[in-house]
Coordinates of C-alpha atoms in Angstrom, one line a residue:
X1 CA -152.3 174.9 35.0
X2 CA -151.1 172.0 37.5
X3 CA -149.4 171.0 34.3
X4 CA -147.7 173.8 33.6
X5 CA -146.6 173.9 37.2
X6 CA -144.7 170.9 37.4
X7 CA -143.0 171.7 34.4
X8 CA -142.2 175.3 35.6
X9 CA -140.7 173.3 39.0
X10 CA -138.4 170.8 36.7
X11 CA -137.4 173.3 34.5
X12 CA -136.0 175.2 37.6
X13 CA -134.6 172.0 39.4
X14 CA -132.9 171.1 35.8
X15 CA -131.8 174.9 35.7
X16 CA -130.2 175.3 39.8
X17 CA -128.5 172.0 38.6
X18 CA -127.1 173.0 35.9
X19 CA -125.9 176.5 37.4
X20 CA -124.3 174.0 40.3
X21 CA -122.7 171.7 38.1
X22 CA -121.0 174.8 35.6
X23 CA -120.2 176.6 39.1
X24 CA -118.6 173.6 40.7
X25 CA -116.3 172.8 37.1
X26 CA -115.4 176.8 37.2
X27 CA -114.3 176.8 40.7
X28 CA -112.7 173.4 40.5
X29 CA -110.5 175.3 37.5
X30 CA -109.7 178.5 39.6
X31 CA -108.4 177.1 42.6
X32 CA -104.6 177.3 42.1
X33 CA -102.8 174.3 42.2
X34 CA -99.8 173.2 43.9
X35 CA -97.7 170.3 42.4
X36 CA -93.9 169.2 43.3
X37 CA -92.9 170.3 39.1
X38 CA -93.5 173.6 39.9
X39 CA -93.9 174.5 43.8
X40 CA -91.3 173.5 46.8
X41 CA -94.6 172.9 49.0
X42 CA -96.5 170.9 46.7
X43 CA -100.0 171.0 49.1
X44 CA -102.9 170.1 46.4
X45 CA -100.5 166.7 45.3
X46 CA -100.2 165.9 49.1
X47 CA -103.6 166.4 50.0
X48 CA -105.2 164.7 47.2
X49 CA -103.1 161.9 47.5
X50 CA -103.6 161.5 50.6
X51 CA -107.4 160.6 50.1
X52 CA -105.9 158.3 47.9
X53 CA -104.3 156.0 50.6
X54 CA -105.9 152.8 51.6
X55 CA -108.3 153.4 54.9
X56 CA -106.7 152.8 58.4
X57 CA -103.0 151.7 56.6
X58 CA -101.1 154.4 58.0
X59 CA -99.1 154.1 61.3
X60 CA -97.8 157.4 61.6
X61 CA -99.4 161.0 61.0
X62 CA -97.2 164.0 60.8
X63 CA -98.4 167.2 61.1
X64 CA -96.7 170.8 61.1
X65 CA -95.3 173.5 58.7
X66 CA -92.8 173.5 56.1
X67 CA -90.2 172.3 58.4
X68 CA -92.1 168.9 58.6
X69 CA -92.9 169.1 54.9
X70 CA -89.0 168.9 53.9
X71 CA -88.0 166.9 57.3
X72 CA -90.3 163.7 57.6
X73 CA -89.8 161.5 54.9
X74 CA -92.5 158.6 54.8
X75 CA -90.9 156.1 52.2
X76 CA -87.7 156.1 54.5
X77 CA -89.5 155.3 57.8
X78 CA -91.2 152.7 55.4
X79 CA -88.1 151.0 54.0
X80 CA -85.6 151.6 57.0
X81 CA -88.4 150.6 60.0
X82 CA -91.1 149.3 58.3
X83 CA -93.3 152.6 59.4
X84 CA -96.1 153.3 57.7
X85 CA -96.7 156.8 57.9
X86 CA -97.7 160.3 55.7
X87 CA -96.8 163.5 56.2
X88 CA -99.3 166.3 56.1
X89 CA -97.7 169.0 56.4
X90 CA -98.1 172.3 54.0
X91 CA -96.6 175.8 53.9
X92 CA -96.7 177.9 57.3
X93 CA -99.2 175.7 58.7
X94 CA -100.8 177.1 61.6
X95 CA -101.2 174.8 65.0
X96 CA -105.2 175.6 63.9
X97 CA -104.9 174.0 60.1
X98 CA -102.5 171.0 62.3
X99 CA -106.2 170.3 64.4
X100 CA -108.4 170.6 61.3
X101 CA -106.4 168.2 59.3
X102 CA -105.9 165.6 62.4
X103 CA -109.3 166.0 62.9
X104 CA -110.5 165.4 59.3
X105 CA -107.7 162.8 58.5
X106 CA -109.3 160.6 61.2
X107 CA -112.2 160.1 59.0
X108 CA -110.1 157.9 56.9
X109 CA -107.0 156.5 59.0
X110 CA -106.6 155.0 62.5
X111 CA -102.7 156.0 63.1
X112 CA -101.2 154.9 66.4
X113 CA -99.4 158.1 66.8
X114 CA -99.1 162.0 65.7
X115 CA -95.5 163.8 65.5
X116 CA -96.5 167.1 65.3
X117 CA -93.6 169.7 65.0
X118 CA -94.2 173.2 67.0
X119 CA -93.0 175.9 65.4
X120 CA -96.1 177.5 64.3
X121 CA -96.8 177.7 68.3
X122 CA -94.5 180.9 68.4
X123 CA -96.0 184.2 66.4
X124 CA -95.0 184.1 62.7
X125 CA -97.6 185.8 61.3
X126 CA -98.1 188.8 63.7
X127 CA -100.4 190.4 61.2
X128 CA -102.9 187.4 60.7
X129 CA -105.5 186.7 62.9
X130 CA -105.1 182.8 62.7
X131 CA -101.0 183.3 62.1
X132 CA -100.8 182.3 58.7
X133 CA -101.4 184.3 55.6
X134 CA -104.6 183.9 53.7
X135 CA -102.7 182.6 50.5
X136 CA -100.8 179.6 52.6
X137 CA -104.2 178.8 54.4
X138 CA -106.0 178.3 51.4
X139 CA -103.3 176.5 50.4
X140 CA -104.2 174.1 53.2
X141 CA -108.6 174.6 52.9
X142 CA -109.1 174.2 49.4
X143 CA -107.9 170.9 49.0
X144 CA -110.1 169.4 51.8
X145 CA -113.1 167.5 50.6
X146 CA -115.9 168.9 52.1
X147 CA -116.5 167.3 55.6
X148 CA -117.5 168.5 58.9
X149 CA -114.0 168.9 59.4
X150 CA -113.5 171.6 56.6
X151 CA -117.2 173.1 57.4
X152 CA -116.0 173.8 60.8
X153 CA -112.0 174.8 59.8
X154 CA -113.9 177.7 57.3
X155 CA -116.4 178.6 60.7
X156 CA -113.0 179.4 62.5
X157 CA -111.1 181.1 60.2
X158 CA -113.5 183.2 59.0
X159 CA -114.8 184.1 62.1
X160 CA -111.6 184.9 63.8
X161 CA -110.3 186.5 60.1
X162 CA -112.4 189.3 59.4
X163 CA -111.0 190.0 56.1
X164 CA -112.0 186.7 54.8
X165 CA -115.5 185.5 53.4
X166 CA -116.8 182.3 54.1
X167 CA -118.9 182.5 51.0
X168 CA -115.5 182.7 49.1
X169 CA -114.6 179.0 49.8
X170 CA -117.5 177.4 48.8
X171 CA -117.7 179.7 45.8
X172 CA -113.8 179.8 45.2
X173 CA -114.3 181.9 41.9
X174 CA -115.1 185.1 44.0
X175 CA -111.6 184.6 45.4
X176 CA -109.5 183.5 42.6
X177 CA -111.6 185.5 39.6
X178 CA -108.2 186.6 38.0
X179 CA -106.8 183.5 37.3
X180 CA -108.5 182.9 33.9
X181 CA -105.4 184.9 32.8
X182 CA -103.0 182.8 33.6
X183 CA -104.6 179.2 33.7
X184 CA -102.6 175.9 32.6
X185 CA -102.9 172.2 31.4
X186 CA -102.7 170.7 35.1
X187 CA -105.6 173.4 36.0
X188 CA -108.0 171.3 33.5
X189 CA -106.1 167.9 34.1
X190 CA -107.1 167.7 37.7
X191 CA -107.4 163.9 37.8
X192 CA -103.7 164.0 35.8
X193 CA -101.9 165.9 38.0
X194 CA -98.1 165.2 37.8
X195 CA -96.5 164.5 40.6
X196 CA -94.9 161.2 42.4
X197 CA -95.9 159.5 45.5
X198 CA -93.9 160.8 48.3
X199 CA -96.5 160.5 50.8
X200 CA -96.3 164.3 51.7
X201 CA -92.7 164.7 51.6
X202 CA -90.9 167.4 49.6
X203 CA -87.6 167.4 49.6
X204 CA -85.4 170.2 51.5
X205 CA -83.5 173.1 49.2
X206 CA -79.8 172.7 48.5
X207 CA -77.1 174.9 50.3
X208 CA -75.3 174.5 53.2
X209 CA -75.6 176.1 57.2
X210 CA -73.8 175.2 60.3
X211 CA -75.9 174.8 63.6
X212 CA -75.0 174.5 67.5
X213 CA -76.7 172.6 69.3
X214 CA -77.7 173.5 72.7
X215 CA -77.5 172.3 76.3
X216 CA -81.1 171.8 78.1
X217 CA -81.4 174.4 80.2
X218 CA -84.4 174.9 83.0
X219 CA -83.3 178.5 83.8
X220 CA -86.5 180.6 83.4
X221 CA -86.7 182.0 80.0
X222 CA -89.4 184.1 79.0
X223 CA -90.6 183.4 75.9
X224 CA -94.3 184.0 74.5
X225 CA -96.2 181.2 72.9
X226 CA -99.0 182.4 71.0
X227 CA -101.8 181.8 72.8
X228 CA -104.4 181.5 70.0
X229 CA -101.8 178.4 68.8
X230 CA -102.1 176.6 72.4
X231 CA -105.6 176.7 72.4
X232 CA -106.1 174.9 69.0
X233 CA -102.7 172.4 70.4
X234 CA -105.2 172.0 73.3
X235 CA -107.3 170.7 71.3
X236 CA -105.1 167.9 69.5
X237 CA -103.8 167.0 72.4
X238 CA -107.6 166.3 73.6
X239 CA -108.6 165.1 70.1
X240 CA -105.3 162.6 70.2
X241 CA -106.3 161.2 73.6
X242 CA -109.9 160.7 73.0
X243 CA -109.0 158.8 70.1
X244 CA -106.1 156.8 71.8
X245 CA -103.6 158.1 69.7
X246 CA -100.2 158.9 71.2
X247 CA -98.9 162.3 70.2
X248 CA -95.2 163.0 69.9
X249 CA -93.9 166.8 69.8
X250 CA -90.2 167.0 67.8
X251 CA -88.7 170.3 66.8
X252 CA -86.0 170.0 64.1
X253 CA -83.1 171.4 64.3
X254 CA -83.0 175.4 63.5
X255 CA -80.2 178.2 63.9
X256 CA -79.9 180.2 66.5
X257 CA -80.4 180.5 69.8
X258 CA -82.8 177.6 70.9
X259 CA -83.1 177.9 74.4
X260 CA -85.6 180.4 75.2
X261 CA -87.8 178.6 72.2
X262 CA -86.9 174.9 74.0
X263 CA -87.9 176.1 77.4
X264 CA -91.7 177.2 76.2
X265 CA -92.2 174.2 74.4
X266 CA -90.9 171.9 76.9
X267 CA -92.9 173.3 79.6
X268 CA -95.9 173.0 77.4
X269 CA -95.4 169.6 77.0
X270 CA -94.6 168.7 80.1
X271 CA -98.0 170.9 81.3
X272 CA -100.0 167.8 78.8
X273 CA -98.1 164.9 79.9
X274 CA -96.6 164.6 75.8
X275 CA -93.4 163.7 74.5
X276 CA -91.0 166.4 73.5
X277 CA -88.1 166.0 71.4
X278 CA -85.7 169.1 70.6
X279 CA -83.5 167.4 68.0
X280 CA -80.9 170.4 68.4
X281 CA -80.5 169.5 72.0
X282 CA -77.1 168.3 72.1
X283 CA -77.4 164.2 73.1
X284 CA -80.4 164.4 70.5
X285 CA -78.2 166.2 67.4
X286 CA -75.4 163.6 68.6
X287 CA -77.2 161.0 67.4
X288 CA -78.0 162.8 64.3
X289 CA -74.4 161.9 63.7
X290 CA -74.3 165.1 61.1
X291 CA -71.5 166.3 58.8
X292 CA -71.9 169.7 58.6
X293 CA -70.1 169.8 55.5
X294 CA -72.6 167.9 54.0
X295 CA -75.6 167.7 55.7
X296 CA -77.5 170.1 56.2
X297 CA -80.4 170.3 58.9
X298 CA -80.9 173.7 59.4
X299 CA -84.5 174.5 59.4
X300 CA -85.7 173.2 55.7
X301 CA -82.0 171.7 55.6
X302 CA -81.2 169.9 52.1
X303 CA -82.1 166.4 51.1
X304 CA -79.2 164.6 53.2
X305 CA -80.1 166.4 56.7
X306 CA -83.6 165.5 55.9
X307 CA -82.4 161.9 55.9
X308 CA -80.5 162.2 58.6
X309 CA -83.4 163.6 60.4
X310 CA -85.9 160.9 59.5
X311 CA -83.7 158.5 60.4
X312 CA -83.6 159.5 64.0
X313 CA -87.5 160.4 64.1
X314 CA -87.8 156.7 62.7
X315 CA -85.9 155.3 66.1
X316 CA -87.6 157.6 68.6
X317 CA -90.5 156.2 66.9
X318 CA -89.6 152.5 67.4
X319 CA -88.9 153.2 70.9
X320 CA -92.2 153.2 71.8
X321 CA -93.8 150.4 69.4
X322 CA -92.7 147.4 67.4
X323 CA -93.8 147.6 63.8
X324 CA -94.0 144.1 61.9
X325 CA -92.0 143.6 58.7
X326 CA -95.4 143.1 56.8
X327 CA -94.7 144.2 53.1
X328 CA -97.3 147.2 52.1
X329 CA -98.0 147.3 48.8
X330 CA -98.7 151.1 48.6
X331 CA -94.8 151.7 50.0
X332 CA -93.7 148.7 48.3
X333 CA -94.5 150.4 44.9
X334 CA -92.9 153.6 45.5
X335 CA -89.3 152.1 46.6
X336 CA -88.1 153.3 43.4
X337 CA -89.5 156.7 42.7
X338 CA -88.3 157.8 46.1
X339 CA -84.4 156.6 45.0
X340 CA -84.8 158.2 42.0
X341 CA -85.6 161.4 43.4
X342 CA -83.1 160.9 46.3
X343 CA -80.4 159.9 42.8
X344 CA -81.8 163.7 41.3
X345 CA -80.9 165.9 44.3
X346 CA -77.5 164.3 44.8
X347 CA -76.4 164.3 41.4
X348 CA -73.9 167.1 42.0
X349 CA -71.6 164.6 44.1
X350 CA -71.4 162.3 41.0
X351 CA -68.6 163.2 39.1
X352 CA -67.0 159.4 37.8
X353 CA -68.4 158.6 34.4
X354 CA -68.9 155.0 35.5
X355 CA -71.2 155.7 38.6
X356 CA -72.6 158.5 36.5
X357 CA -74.0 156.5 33.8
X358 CA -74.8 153.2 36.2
X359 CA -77.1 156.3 38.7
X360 CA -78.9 157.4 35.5
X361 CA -79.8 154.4 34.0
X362 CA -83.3 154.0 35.3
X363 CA -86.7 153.4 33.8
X364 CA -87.7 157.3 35.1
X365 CA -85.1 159.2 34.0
X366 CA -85.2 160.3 30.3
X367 CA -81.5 160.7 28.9
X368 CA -80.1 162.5 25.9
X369 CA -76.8 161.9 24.7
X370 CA -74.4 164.0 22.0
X371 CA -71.0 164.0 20.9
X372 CA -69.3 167.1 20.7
X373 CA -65.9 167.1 18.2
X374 CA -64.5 163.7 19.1
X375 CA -65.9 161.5 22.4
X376 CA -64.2 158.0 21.8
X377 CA -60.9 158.3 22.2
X378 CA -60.5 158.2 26.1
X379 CA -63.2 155.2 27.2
X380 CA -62.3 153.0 29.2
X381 CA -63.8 149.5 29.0
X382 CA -65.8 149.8 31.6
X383 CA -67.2 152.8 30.7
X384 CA -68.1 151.1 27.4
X385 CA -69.6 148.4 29.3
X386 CA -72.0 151.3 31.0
X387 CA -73.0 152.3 27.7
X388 CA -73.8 148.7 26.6
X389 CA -75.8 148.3 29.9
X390 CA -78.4 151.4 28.3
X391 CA -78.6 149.2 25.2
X392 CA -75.9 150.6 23.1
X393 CA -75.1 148.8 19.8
X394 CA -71.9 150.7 18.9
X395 CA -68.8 149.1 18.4
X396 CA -67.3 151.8 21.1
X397 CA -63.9 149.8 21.1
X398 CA -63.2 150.8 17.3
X399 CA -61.3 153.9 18.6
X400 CA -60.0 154.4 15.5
X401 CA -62.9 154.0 13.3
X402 CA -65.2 156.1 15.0
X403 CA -62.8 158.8 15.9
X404 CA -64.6 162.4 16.0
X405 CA -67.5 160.9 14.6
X406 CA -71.1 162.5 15.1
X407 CA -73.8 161.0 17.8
X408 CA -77.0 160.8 19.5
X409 CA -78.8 158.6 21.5
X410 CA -82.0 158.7 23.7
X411 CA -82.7 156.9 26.8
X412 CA -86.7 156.7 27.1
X413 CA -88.4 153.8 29.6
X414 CA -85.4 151.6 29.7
X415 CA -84.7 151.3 25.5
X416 CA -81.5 153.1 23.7
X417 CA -82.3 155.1 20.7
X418 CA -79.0 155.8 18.6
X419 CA -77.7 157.1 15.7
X420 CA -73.4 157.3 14.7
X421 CA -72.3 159.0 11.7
X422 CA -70.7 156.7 9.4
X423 CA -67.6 159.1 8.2
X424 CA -66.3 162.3 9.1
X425 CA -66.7 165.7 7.5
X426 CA -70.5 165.5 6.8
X427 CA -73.4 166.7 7.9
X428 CA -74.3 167.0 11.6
X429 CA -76.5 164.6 13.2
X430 CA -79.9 166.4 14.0
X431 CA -82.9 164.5 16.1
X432 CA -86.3 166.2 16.3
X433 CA -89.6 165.1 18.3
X434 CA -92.0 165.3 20.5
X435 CA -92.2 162.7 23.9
X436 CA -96.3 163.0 24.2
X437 CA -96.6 161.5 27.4
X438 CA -94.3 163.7 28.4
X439 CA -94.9 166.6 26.5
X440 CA -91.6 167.4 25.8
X441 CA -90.4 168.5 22.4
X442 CA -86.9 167.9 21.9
X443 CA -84.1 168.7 19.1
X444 CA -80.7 167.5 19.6
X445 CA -77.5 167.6 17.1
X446 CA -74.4 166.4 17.2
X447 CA -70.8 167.7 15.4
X448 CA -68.0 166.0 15.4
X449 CA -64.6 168.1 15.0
X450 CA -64.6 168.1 10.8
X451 CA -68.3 167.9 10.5
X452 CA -69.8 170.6 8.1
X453 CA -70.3 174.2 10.1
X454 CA -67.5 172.8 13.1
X455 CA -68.0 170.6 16.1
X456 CA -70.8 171.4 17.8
X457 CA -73.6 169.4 20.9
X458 CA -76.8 170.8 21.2
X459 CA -79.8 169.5 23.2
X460 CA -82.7 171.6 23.3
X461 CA -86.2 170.7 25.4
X462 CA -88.8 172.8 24.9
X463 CA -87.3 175.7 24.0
X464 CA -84.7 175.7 26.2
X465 CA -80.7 174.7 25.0
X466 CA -79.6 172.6 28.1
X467 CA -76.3 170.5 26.4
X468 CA -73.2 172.1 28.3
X469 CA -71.3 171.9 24.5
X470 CA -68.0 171.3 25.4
X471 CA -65.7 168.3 23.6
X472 CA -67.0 165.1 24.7
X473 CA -69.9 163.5 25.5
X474 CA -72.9 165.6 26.4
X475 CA -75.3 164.3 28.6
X476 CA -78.9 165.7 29.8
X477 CA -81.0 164.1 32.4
X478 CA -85.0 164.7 32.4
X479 CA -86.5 163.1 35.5
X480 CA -90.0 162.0 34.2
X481 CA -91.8 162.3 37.9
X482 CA -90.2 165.8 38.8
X483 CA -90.8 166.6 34.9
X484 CA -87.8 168.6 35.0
X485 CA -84.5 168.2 33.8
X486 CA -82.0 167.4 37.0
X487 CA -78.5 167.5 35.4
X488 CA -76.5 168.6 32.3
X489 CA -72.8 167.5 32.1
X490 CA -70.5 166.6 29.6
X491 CA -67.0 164.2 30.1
X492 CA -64.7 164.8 28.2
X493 CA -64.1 161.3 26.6
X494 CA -61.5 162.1 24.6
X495 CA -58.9 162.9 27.6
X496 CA -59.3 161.9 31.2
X497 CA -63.2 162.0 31.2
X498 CA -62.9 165.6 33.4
X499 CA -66.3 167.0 34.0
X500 CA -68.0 169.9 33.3
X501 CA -71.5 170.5 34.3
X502 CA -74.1 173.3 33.3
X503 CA -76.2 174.9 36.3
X504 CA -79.7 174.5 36.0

């Protein structure tokens, strides 16, 4: 009988463990995941990586909504200042997911100071309890390893958010059930998730808005903060000082009329002795030194107002501290993703077939080229000297003898693959494969103007035709750490290289 007993206990022990282990790889599945490829807040990347960083390496924390997602820009501060800093941010981050992050980010870093930028002090979510919507606070929750912080963040929510179960985010299958339906590779790839190391930075959308900046004003303007929001900035306020870290408060810029905004958050500051910045305030947005025609720094802003931005949070910054040129090898090793992504959102502004092919030619950009009807005739010799630059082998100055000749080439981790019909009036040039690491099946072809069926450029990635197929040379650009293609253009390099690019 004692016999049987023990057994009977290890047989349930083996059993609960089991159950744990099959309920922990199901929920682990569910939760939805949030990567820079396919999401313009890409939280599970940013928080994940940020458990990643080395302990006590980072200088700077940044905390606050969208606005700070797209504005603070850690690999800038790095290279222009030498601060080392990371932004955790997310999507309509409430002031009470800014404490529980500070608070369970402390576990692992000793930063000198906190920028935390206020907008989720105001009501912008009059329906939610904890103003933010369920969705964007998971968004925020999930990722968290399980701490005291995250114990205590699930307490609050859940107990100030009727409609939410705290059972549901331990067990996150009772909340995200559905998603079986519509589950993908980076949902069973968790350790292989794809995105680059931007340190919490996502860069701002494209378009441009004009702002006006404000004069300070101390007239008495009523304007509510909510106070649910200055309870839990209470509390980082206290958290920052008990932990002698020096918190910063910046608002970036934002249309409108600031003032009545400006006036609540300066008095709040002012009420806990911290440091407020309004970059919209005129001799702030001065220094900004904006082109409105350009840059944009309106709210979320595009990638050049989000530089511009950084650039003055880097100086208010260094106004209060000296940070030592010491090389870090974490930032050191990410100089070049972030200026390839910065190359990828200005691509538009390219339009000389020289600088073009000089921006493209790096080791994280995958490029496919093809010849439509005849794209030899007008290069120049420097533009010849581009192509060599990739690794071409043609003899581009043979004008003659390759005139409205077929060809293809791929540009994959720095080496030129190319192929250049020998003769006219055959058959066209047709590339088919698969990049694995990438998975990325391609098929490309290439016509020149008396080539069997007429001259025709065609450069297909999974599925999708991207080649703009117009005379020339067509060229597509597939940005390996976005894994997305950033640009399709073709110059016509039989006349005056004119440009003609596809939207994406």
């Amino acid at each position: 009988m004692k016999k049987k007993s023990i057994l009977s206990v290890i047989a349930c022990g083996v059993f609960i463990a089991t159950l744990g282990f099959v309920l922990n790889g199901i929920n682990s599945v569910l939760i939805p995941k949030y990567y820079l490829m396919n999401n313009l807040w890409p939280s599970t990347g940013t928080f994940r990586q940020f458990y990643e960083m080395e302990p006590n390496s980072i200088d700077v924390l940044f905390l606050g909504s969208s606005v700070c997602v797209n504005n603070f820009i850690p690999q800038q501060l790095y290279n222009d200042y030498g601060i080392k800093s990371y932004n955790l941010g997310s999507e309509q981050q409430s002031v009470l997911l800014s404490y529980y992050w500070l608070k369970e980010s402390l576990s692992y870093q000793k930063p000198k100071y906190v920028v935390f930028e206020p907008l989720f002090l105001i009501e912008c979510n009059p329906n939610s309890p904890i103003n933010t919507k369920e969705g964007l606070t998971r968004k925020a929750i999930d990722p968290m390893r399980w701490s005291q912080a995250k114990l205590e963040a699930i307490c609050d929510i859940t107990g100030r958010d009727s409609s939410q179960s705290a059972l549901s985010y331990f067990l996150t299958n009772i909340r995200y059930h559905d998603r079986w339906k519509n589950l993908g590779e980076t949902d069973f790839s968790s350790n292989e998730y794809f995105m680059p190391k931007l340190y919490g930075w996502a860069p701002g959308r494209d378009g441009i808005e004009t702002v006006e900046p404000f004069e300070e004003s101390d007239e008495n303007t009523s304007y509510q903060l909510r106070p649910d929001m200055v309870e839990y900035f209470e509390r980082i306020v206290t958290l920052c000082r008990d932990r002698g870290i020096q918190l910063i408060m910046i608002k970036v810029p934002r249309a409108g009329n600031m003032v009545p905004m400006d006036y609540a958050f300066r008095k709040l500051a002012e009420k806990y002795d911290v440091p407020y910045y309004n970059l919209l305030e005129r001799t702030l947005f001065d220094q900004l030194n904006v082109d409105q025609s350009i840059d944009n720094v309106d709210h979320h802003g595009n990638i050049y107002g989000n530089m511009k931005v950084t650039d003055l949070v880097g100086r208010i910054i260094s106004s209060y501290d000296t940070f030592p040129p010491i090389k870090d090898g974490q930032f050191e090793a990410t100089r070049e993703v972030y200026d390839q992504i910065r190359t990828s959102f200005t691509f538009s502004s390219v339009e000389d077939i020289d600088a073009y092919l000089s921006s493209i030619r790096k080791p994280g950009y995958v490029v496919f080229m093809s010849a439509k009807d005849e794209a030899v005739n007008g290069l120049k010799p420097s533009t010849i000297e581009c192509l060599r630059a990739f690794g071409s082998t043609v003899n581009w100055e043979d004008k003659a003898g390759l005139f409205r000749h077929a060809y293809l080439a791929i540009y994959n981790h720095g080496k030129m693959e190319e192929a250049m019909t020998l003769e006219t009036g055959g058959a066209p040039l047709v590339w088919n494969g698969t990049l694995e690491q990438l998975k990325l099946n391609y098929s490309i072809k290439s016509a020149g103007c008396e080539d069997e069926g007429g001259p025709v450029s065609s450069i297909v990635l999974n599925g999708t035709e991207y080649a703009v197929n117009q005379r020339g040379l067509n060229i597509v650009v597939y940005d390996m750490y976005l894994r997305k293609v950033v640009d399709s253009v073709c110059f016509d390099t039989y006349g005056e290289s004119t440009i003609t690019r596809k939207a994406l």
